[in-house]
Amino acid sequence: IADGGYAAWLSYPSLPSGRLQDQYVKWCGAVQATDEDDTVQAALREWQRGIESMLGIQAVKVREQAPTGLSVVFGTFQGGNPLIGSVFGEETVRIVGPEGFAIRTSQEQGCIAIGAVSPAGVLYGVFHLLRLIGNLEEIEGLDEVIIPVNGLRMINHWDNFDGSVERGYAGRSFFYDNNHFTNDVERIRDYARLMSSAGINAIAINNVNVHALETLFISKYLPEVASIADQFRVYGIKLFLSVNFAGPMHEGEVCTADPLDLGVRKWWQDTAAGVYAAIPDFGGFVVKADSENRPGPFTYGRDHADGANMLAEALEPFGGIVIWRCFVYNCKQDWRDRKTDRARAAYDHFKPLDGKFKDNVILQIKNGPMDFQVREPVSPLFGALERTNQVIEFQIAQEYTGQQRHVCYLVPQWKEVLEFNTYAQGAASPVKHIVDGSLWGNRHSGIAAVSNVGNDRNWTGHLLAQANLYGYGRLAWNPELTAEEIASEWISLTFGTDPDVSSVVSRILLDSLEIYESYTAPLGVGWMINPEHHYGPNVDGYEYSQWGTYHYADHQGIGVDRTVKTGTGYSAQYIGLNSERYDSLETCPDELLLFFHHVPYTHVLHSGKTVIQHIYDTHFEGAERAAELLASWSSLKGTVREDLYMQVEERLRGQASHAKEWRDQISTYFYRKSGIEDTGKRTIY
Ligand code: GCU
């Protein structure tokens, strides 16, 4: 179907005939789903849709074992289907947990059974089996219990009520338009299907920068918000709202937002009660406070624990949580001030508060210390907070990674962050075990990310950016999946199982981050972009600004000295070996060199090249490789569905030409600054 990419990874392409297709047809002709629950019924509809589309047969709903003797059976353990009861033993039921599922092929009973404690678990199990089939996996010997590794698997929308999306690159919001709710039931349902199939269980539907009207989402607009929550609930997704810390003042009842003021506390308690009356399973609040001109506790001489705990107290009786963001820094810095270092800010603000937050508060920490640059070190707050619930925040929206006009598959970046060893508790303390809660035994933990969707027909603008959305969900579910595995799943589910398509698209995705980095952000320097909209090259775009984002390039060298002896001391925020490794010019990895050190252009890297030659080489190679992406994709003309083919071709063409602009501006800038010739004698202007 030429749907322009709308069905995304739930398009269920038809499968090639052969042994596996015969196997699927044999088992999937009949289905039993006895629970009356909305979620299980949604799973049933999904199953029937998927089977019909992939196999061309109807999955007929039966009450008992099918006449053919084989069927797929799914439901909750307590749902009353005797087959589920007999296929799974007590031990399975005990270990499956609130969101997991068990799946088993029972030859004796003639069924493939999916059992779970919760209806959402059943739904995840059904999506799992559909994914196996869509990827041509065997289904005759299944016997697994699958449990999500991370508790919170969250999406943050930066959608505004007027319909704009902050840092949105795929059209406008599909929740709001012109200060109204769109009530686009179909689109929101399909969105919920996509999210749930990728494993997402929490969505905050409004921008962390909460403007005047959005401030009223927790009061005046609750009925409309509640109807979105109703749709998400069917797919196992809890709704969250971003709130304005100064909310009480907006409603005109209280003239302060001081978190220790009794009137303010009561306002939040009453407001929370109102929210839960409308949405009994409401997830909680997301808060950006004292950050980029948003109000917060600092105004009243209070700290962030005071602020977060006040909200936590209001939500506590209802089981709600506060997700408090750590993106707090001075955004009015004087560029002449060489002491203040934005990279230090999150740690400096929050490390002293470790242990002071109520246990229904979660700190949300961006993956790096700056702001979702192509390359940053991992935030040193991971490892530093031993007694605080925390989630990591990624950005699926490609604000600094090509804005969904360039292809940039981010799963490898996220994996690198999750694998990063913090040394917080001895030799093996990777970030993934901090955010899954196992390292410190946190009550709440998980992963959040800024969404990349909008009302573009294909959701993400660039079709290949769908892989980031899918990949984020899958990785949040199970961080052990590899970037290759996730890419390959996504490709089959989107384009079908043709191995040629798979190998070409997979190569494009897996190379894309390295390519993007090479022509935009050498050696850990970020921010060489146009101010405000953040698209396209501008080496000094942020150099003399108030945002704390500098590279300090002069005619001799470049980079930020963040060492202990001569720099800002940021490197000391890391633990043990990490701190030593970054602090020393000898051991600092090349890809982060200019993040930690200011060096001459003639400094020789571990790679054997000088810094300046590295800049020239990566930019020329990067632009060339960007052009090759287009060439590889072109090899799929006629193989990939035309409507999808054309979309990607158009974007890759744009990328190839824009990469040249990057190449020429960056190379020229550094050539003029340094006066050093390119040994490759390429044209520099
Ligand atoms: C970035 C982004 C802003 C956003 C902010 C945040 O700075 O450019 O648009 O509001 O992050 O995460 O709060």
mmCIF file of C-alpha atoms and ligand atoms in Angstrom, residues 158 166-167 207-209 288 291-292 325 327 329 342 366 371-372 393 395 399-400 450 527 532 534 547, ligand 1:
data_model
loop_
_atom_site.group_PDB
_atom_site.id
_atom_site.type_symbol
_atom_site.label_atom_id
_atom_site.label_comp_id
_atom_site.label_asym_id
_atom_site.label_seq_id
_atom_site.Cartn_x
_atom_site.Cartn_y
_atom_site.Cartn_z
ATOM 1 C CA TRP A 158 7.961 18.977 23.034
ATOM 2 C CA GLU A 166 9.878 22.739 19.726
ATOM 3 C CA ARG A 167 12.776 21.149 17.833
ATOM 4 C CA ASN A 207 6.650 20.600 25.963
ATOM 5 C CA VAL A 208 8.919 20.902 28.999
ATOM 6 C CA ASN A 209 8.782 24.646 28.349
ATOM 7 C CA LYS A 288 11.963 21.860 33.815
ATOM 8 C CA SER A 291 16.469 26.272 33.354
ATOM 9 C CA GLU A 292 16.551 28.487 30.285
ATOM 10 C CA ARG A 325 15.101 17.498 34.876
ATOM 11 C CA PHE A 327 19.290 20.426 32.594
ATOM 12 C CA TYR A 329 22.836 25.826 33.904
ATOM 13 C CA ARG A 342 28.451 24.843 31.410
ATOM 14 C CA LYS A 366 20.656 14.278 29.713
ATOM 15 C CA ASP A 371 23.043 19.270 25.147
ATOM 16 C CA PHE A 372 22.641 16.303 22.811
ATOM 17 C CA GLU A 393 17.368 11.430 28.719
ATOM 18 C CA GLN A 395 17.016 13.028 22.128
ATOM 19 C CA GLU A 399 18.180 18.725 16.795
ATOM 20 C CA TYR A 400 21.951 18.608 16.502
ATOM 21 C CA VAL A 450 12.565 13.541 23.239
ATOM 22 C CA TRP A 527 28.107 23.837 18.530
ATOM 23 C CA GLU A 532 18.630 29.384 17.367
ATOM 24 C CA HIS A 534 20.676 24.907 14.993
ATOM 25 C CA TRP A 547 24.996 30.049 26.197
HETATM 26 C C1 GCU B 1 17.831 22.395 24.185
HETATM 27 C C2 GCU B 1 16.847 22.836 23.141
HETATM 28 C C3 GCU B 1 15.702 23.589 23.747
HETATM 29 C C4 GCU B 1 15.086 22.770 24.885
HETATM 30 C C5 GCU B 1 16.158 22.412 25.887
HETATM 31 C C6 GCU B 1 15.673 21.470 26.983
HETATM 32 O O1 GCU B 1 18.523 23.489 24.679
HETATM 33 O O2 GCU B 1 17.484 23.610 22.170
HETATM 34 O O3 GCU B 1 14.764 23.823 22.735
HETATM 35 O O4 GCU B 1 14.072 23.472 25.498
HETATM 36 O O5 GCU B 1 17.194 21.734 25.243
HETATM 37 O O6 GCU B 1 16.044 20.310 26.952
HETATM 38 O O7 GCU B 1 14.972 21.879 27.881
#
